[in-house]
Amino acid sequence: MVASGPQAVVATYSALPATISLMNAPLRRSFYDRPPDIVARELLGKLLLRETSLGLCGGLIVETEAYLASGDPACHAAKGPTKRNAAMFGEPGHAYVYSIHAKWCFNTVTERAGVGSAVLIRAIEPLINLELMLARRPLSTTRDLARGPARLCAALDITRDLDGVDLTTAEHLWIAKSPGFKLSSAGIGISTRIGVTSAHDLSLRFYLRGNTFLSGTKKLNR
DNA sequence: CTACCGATTGACT
DNA sequence: GTCAATCGGTAGA
């Protein structure tokens, strides 16, 4: 059993020269209490961490998408609150977990309660406790383990149970800074969002350029 | 209750 | 590159 709460975890990240020590203190609520396109961009290079009775696991966020409270018909909040999207209208810094095509996807709620915006985490680079994550997706290669929003949820065991959970405590699911990772604007790619059937024109997908663990096609990742 | 849809994935050409 | 399986959420009878 791995103790919860801030602690150092060790991992090797492909873009860094060597094994690095990562502190896992959760980002504060103020980080999330901003427009989703800002949060989506700044979540790149952060660590997504998941704690269960089987131990700690996680990885580096390499791809995100913003869903806007207004002017964005692709956003689940666009038609107002329902039972499904209730978490999106709650406090920032909580999880919004929804089902699509019989799978789960994970978002962080952004902006103040009542607004209805979020950031979808689309891909992580697996770093911590690969064995555990691979056990949850036994047919997957390491590259495909968490490349895609539903794959990532399967690898981290994120389901409906975590809908609405607070991301600012190191209990079940949270996001932390990864020391040593520098976000440069040159390293960030921006494209239209993947899979949406409306608002094709909005460039609200953010990704770490050149990262091996991105979902989508080569063309979108240039 | 039924019917339809989808912010996906994995198998296949 | 194409395409169908999958099932929870939602709307409507």
PDB file of N, CA, C and O in Angstrom, chain A residues 105-135:
ATOM      1  N   CYS A 105     -14.238   9.159 -19.945  1.00  0.00           N
ATOM      2  CA  CYS A 105     -13.266  10.208 -20.236  1.00  0.00           C
ATOM      3  C   CYS A 105     -13.208  11.166 -19.050  1.00  0.00           C
ATOM      4  O   CYS A 105     -14.207  11.387 -18.368  1.00  0.00           O
ATOM      5  N   PHE A 106     -12.025  11.745 -18.842  1.00  0.00           N
ATOM      6  CA  PHE A 106     -11.777  12.568 -17.660  1.00  0.00           C
ATOM      7  C   PHE A 106     -11.481  14.020 -18.016  1.00  0.00           C
ATOM      8  O   PHE A 106     -10.661  14.297 -18.882  1.00  0.00           O
ATOM      9  N   ASN A 107     -12.174  14.935 -17.351  1.00  0.00           N
ATOM     10  CA  ASN A 107     -11.952  16.379 -17.494  1.00  0.00           C
ATOM     11  C   ASN A 107     -11.656  17.005 -16.141  1.00  0.00           C
ATOM     12  O   ASN A 107     -12.108  16.509 -15.116  1.00  0.00           O
ATOM     13  N   THR A 108     -10.981  18.157 -16.172  1.00  0.00           N
ATOM     14  CA  THR A 108     -10.906  19.002 -14.991  1.00  0.00           C
ATOM     15  C   THR A 108     -11.885  20.152 -15.188  1.00  0.00           C
ATOM     16  O   THR A 108     -11.928  20.759 -16.259  1.00  0.00           O
ATOM     17  N   VAL A 109     -12.674  20.433 -14.176  1.00  0.00           N
ATOM     18  CA  VAL A 109     -13.617  21.549 -14.246  1.00  0.00           C
ATOM     19  C   VAL A 109     -12.839  22.853 -14.094  1.00  0.00           C
ATOM     20  O   VAL A 109     -11.945  22.955 -13.246  1.00  0.00           O
ATOM     21  N   THR A 110     -13.166  23.837 -14.940  1.00  0.00           N
ATOM     22  CA  THR A 110     -12.499  25.133 -14.871  1.00  0.00           C
ATOM     23  C   THR A 110     -13.521  26.242 -14.619  1.00  0.00           C
ATOM     24  O   THR A 110     -14.721  26.047 -14.797  1.00  0.00           O
ATOM     25  N   GLU A 111     -13.025  27.386 -14.225  1.00  0.00           N
ATOM     26  CA  GLU A 111     -13.825  28.586 -13.926  1.00  0.00           C
ATOM     27  C   GLU A 111     -14.788  28.356 -12.758  1.00  0.00           C
ATOM     28  O   GLU A 111     -15.012  27.247 -12.314  1.00  0.00           O
ATOM     29  N   ARG A 112     -15.341  29.463 -12.284  1.00  0.00           N
ATOM     30  CA  ARG A 112     -16.105  29.413 -11.040  1.00  0.00           C
ATOM     31  C   ARG A 112     -17.394  28.596 -11.208  1.00  0.00           C
ATOM     32  O   ARG A 112     -17.868  28.377 -12.329  1.00  0.00           O
ATOM     33  N   ALA A 113     -17.923  28.168 -10.066  1.00  0.00           N
ATOM     34  CA  ALA A 113     -19.137  27.347 -10.059  1.00  0.00           C
ATOM     35  C   ALA A 113     -20.249  28.038 -10.827  1.00  0.00           C
ATOM     36  O   ALA A 113     -20.407  29.253 -10.747  1.00  0.00           O
ATOM     37  N   GLY A 114     -20.984  27.258 -11.598  1.00  0.00           N
ATOM     38  CA  GLY A 114     -22.103  27.786 -12.352  1.00  0.00           C
ATOM     39  C   GLY A 114     -21.768  28.140 -13.789  1.00  0.00           C
ATOM     40  O   GLY A 114     -22.669  28.305 -14.609  1.00  0.00           O
ATOM     41  N   VAL A 115     -20.472  28.246 -14.119  1.00  0.00           N
ATOM     42  CA  VAL A 115     -20.074  28.679 -15.468  1.00  0.00           C
ATOM     43  C   VAL A 115     -20.195  27.537 -16.479  1.00  0.00           C
ATOM     44  O   VAL A 115     -20.826  27.685 -17.525  1.00  0.00           O
ATOM     45  N   GLY A 116     -19.606  26.385 -16.180  1.00  0.00           N
ATOM     46  CA  GLY A 116     -19.738  25.234 -17.079  1.00  0.00           C
ATOM     47  C   GLY A 116     -18.680  25.151 -18.152  1.00  0.00           C
ATOM     48  O   GLY A 116     -18.979  25.159 -19.340  1.00  0.00           O
ATOM     49  N   SER A 117     -17.415  25.045 -17.763  1.00  0.00           N
ATOM     50  CA  SER A 117     -16.331  24.827 -18.721  1.00  0.00           C
ATOM     51  C   SER A 117     -15.396  23.762 -18.152  1.00  0.00           C
ATOM     52  O   SER A 117     -15.436  23.469 -16.958  1.00  0.00           O
ATOM     53  N   ALA A 118     -14.559  23.180 -19.034  1.00  0.00           N
ATOM     54  CA  ALA A 118     -13.704  22.080 -18.586  1.00  0.00           C
ATOM     55  C   ALA A 118     -12.554  21.854 -19.555  1.00  0.00           C
ATOM     56  O   ALA A 118     -12.548  22.392 -20.672  1.00  0.00           O
ATOM     57  N   VAL A 119     -11.597  21.061 -19.096  1.00  0.00           N
ATOM     58  CA  VAL A 119     -10.482  20.634 -19.946  1.00  0.00           C
ATOM     59  C   VAL A 119     -10.455  19.112 -19.978  1.00  0.00           C
ATOM     60  O   VAL A 119     -10.378  18.466 -18.930  1.00  0.00           O
ATOM     61  N   LEU A 120     -10.552  18.560 -21.178  1.00  0.00           N
ATOM     62  CA  LEU A 120     -10.452  17.109 -21.369  1.00  0.00           C
ATOM     63  C   LEU A 120      -8.975  16.723 -21.418  1.00  0.00           C
ATOM     64  O   LEU A 120      -8.208  17.317 -22.175  1.00  0.00           O
ATOM     65  N   ILE A 121      -8.582  15.749 -20.605  1.00  0.00           N
ATOM     66  CA  ILE A 121      -7.224  15.223 -20.680  1.00  0.00           C
ATOM     67  C   ILE A 121      -7.230  14.109 -21.721  1.00  0.00           C
ATOM     68  O   ILE A 121      -7.873  13.077 -21.524  1.00  0.00           O
ATOM     69  N   ARG A 122      -6.531  14.306 -22.818  1.00  0.00           N
ATOM     70  CA  ARG A 122      -6.607  13.367 -23.944  1.00  0.00           C
ATOM     71  C   ARG A 122      -5.506  12.322 -23.973  1.00  0.00           C
ATOM     72  O   ARG A 122      -5.672  11.265 -24.589  1.00  0.00           O
ATOM     73  N   ALA A 123      -4.361  12.626 -23.387  1.00  0.00           N
ATOM     74  CA  ALA A 123      -3.270  11.637 -23.425  1.00  0.00           C
ATOM     75  C   ALA A 123      -2.243  11.941 -22.353  1.00  0.00           C
ATOM     76  O   ALA A 123      -1.981  13.102 -22.042  1.00  0.00           O
ATOM     77  N   ILE A 124      -1.681  10.869 -21.776  1.00  0.00           N
ATOM     78  CA  ILE A 124      -0.536  11.030 -20.884  1.00  0.00           C
ATOM     79  C   ILE A 124       0.585  10.116 -21.354  1.00  0.00           C
ATOM     80  O   ILE A 124       0.351   9.093 -22.012  1.00  0.00           O
ATOM     81  N   GLU A 125       1.794  10.526 -21.021  1.00  0.00           N
ATOM     82  CA  GLU A 125       2.949   9.652 -21.213  1.00  0.00           C
ATOM     83  C   GLU A 125       3.099   8.847 -19.935  1.00  0.00           C
ATOM     84  O   GLU A 125       3.379   9.410 -18.876  1.00  0.00           O
ATOM     85  N   PRO A 126       2.908   7.525 -19.984  1.00  0.00           N
ATOM     86  CA  PRO A 126       2.962   6.715 -18.768  1.00  0.00           C
ATOM     87  C   PRO A 126       4.344   6.790 -18.134  1.00  0.00           C
ATOM     88  O   PRO A 126       5.347   6.611 -18.820  1.00  0.00           O
ATOM     89  N   LEU A 127       4.387   7.062 -16.825  1.00  0.00           N
ATOM     90  CA  LEU A 127       5.674   7.208 -16.141  1.00  0.00           C
ATOM     91  C   LEU A 127       5.776   6.389 -14.874  1.00  0.00           C
ATOM     92  O   LEU A 127       6.801   5.801 -14.588  1.00  0.00           O
ATOM     93  N   ILE A 128       4.711   6.375 -14.095  1.00  0.00           N
ATOM     94  CA  ILE A 128       4.788   5.823 -12.749  1.00  0.00           C
ATOM     95  C   ILE A 128       3.967   4.549 -12.649  1.00  0.00           C
ATOM     96  O   ILE A 128       2.773   4.557 -12.934  1.00  0.00           O
ATOM     97  N   ASN A 129       4.615   3.482 -12.249  1.00  0.00           N
ATOM     98  CA  ASN A 129       3.947   2.190 -12.049  1.00  0.00           C
ATOM     99  C   ASN A 129       3.317   1.657 -13.340  1.00  0.00           C
ATOM    100  O   ASN A 129       2.114   1.361 -13.394  1.00  0.00           O
ATOM    101  N   LEU A 130       4.143   1.532 -14.373  1.00  0.00           N
ATOM    102  CA  LEU A 130       3.679   1.012 -15.664  1.00  0.00           C
ATOM    103  C   LEU A 130       3.065  -0.373 -15.525  1.00  0.00           C
ATOM    104  O   LEU A 130       2.104  -0.698 -16.229  1.00  0.00           O
ATOM    105  N   GLU A 131       3.618  -1.180 -14.627  1.00  0.00           N
ATOM    106  CA  GLU A 131       3.126  -2.558 -14.469  1.00  0.00           C
ATOM    107  C   GLU A 131       1.651  -2.559 -14.106  1.00  0.00           C
ATOM    108  O   GLU A 131       0.850  -3.319 -14.657  1.00  0.00           O
ATOM    109  N   LEU A 132       1.298  -1.670 -13.159  1.00  0.00           N
ATOM    110  CA  LEU A 132      -0.095  -1.591 -12.716  1.00  0.00           C
ATOM    111  C   LEU A 132      -0.997  -1.146 -13.863  1.00  0.00           C
ATOM    112  O   LEU A 132      -2.062  -1.723 -14.103  1.00  0.00           O
ATOM    113  N   MET A 133      -0.563  -0.123 -14.597  1.00  0.00           N
ATOM    114  CA  MET A 133      -1.390   0.403 -15.692  1.00  0.00           C
ATOM    115  C   MET A 133      -1.512  -0.626 -16.822  1.00  0.00           C
ATOM    116  O   MET A 133      -2.586  -0.798 -17.403  1.00  0.00           O
ATOM    117  N   LEU A 134      -0.434  -1.316 -17.114  1.00  0.00           N
ATOM    118  CA  LEU A 134      -0.474  -2.352 -18.157  1.00  0.00           C
ATOM    119  C   LEU A 134      -1.370  -3.512 -17.747  1.00  0.00           C
ATOM    120  O   LEU A 134      -2.028  -4.126 -18.590  1.00  0.00           O
ATOM    121  N   ALA A 135      -1.404  -3.785 -16.462  1.00  0.00           N
ATOM    122  CA  ALA A 135      -2.275  -4.860 -15.979  1.00  0.00           C
ATOM    123  C   ALA A 135      -3.746  -4.515 -16.219  1.00  0.00           C
ATOM    124  O   ALA A 135      -4.576  -5.394 -16.438  1.00  0.00           O
TER     125      ALA A 135
END
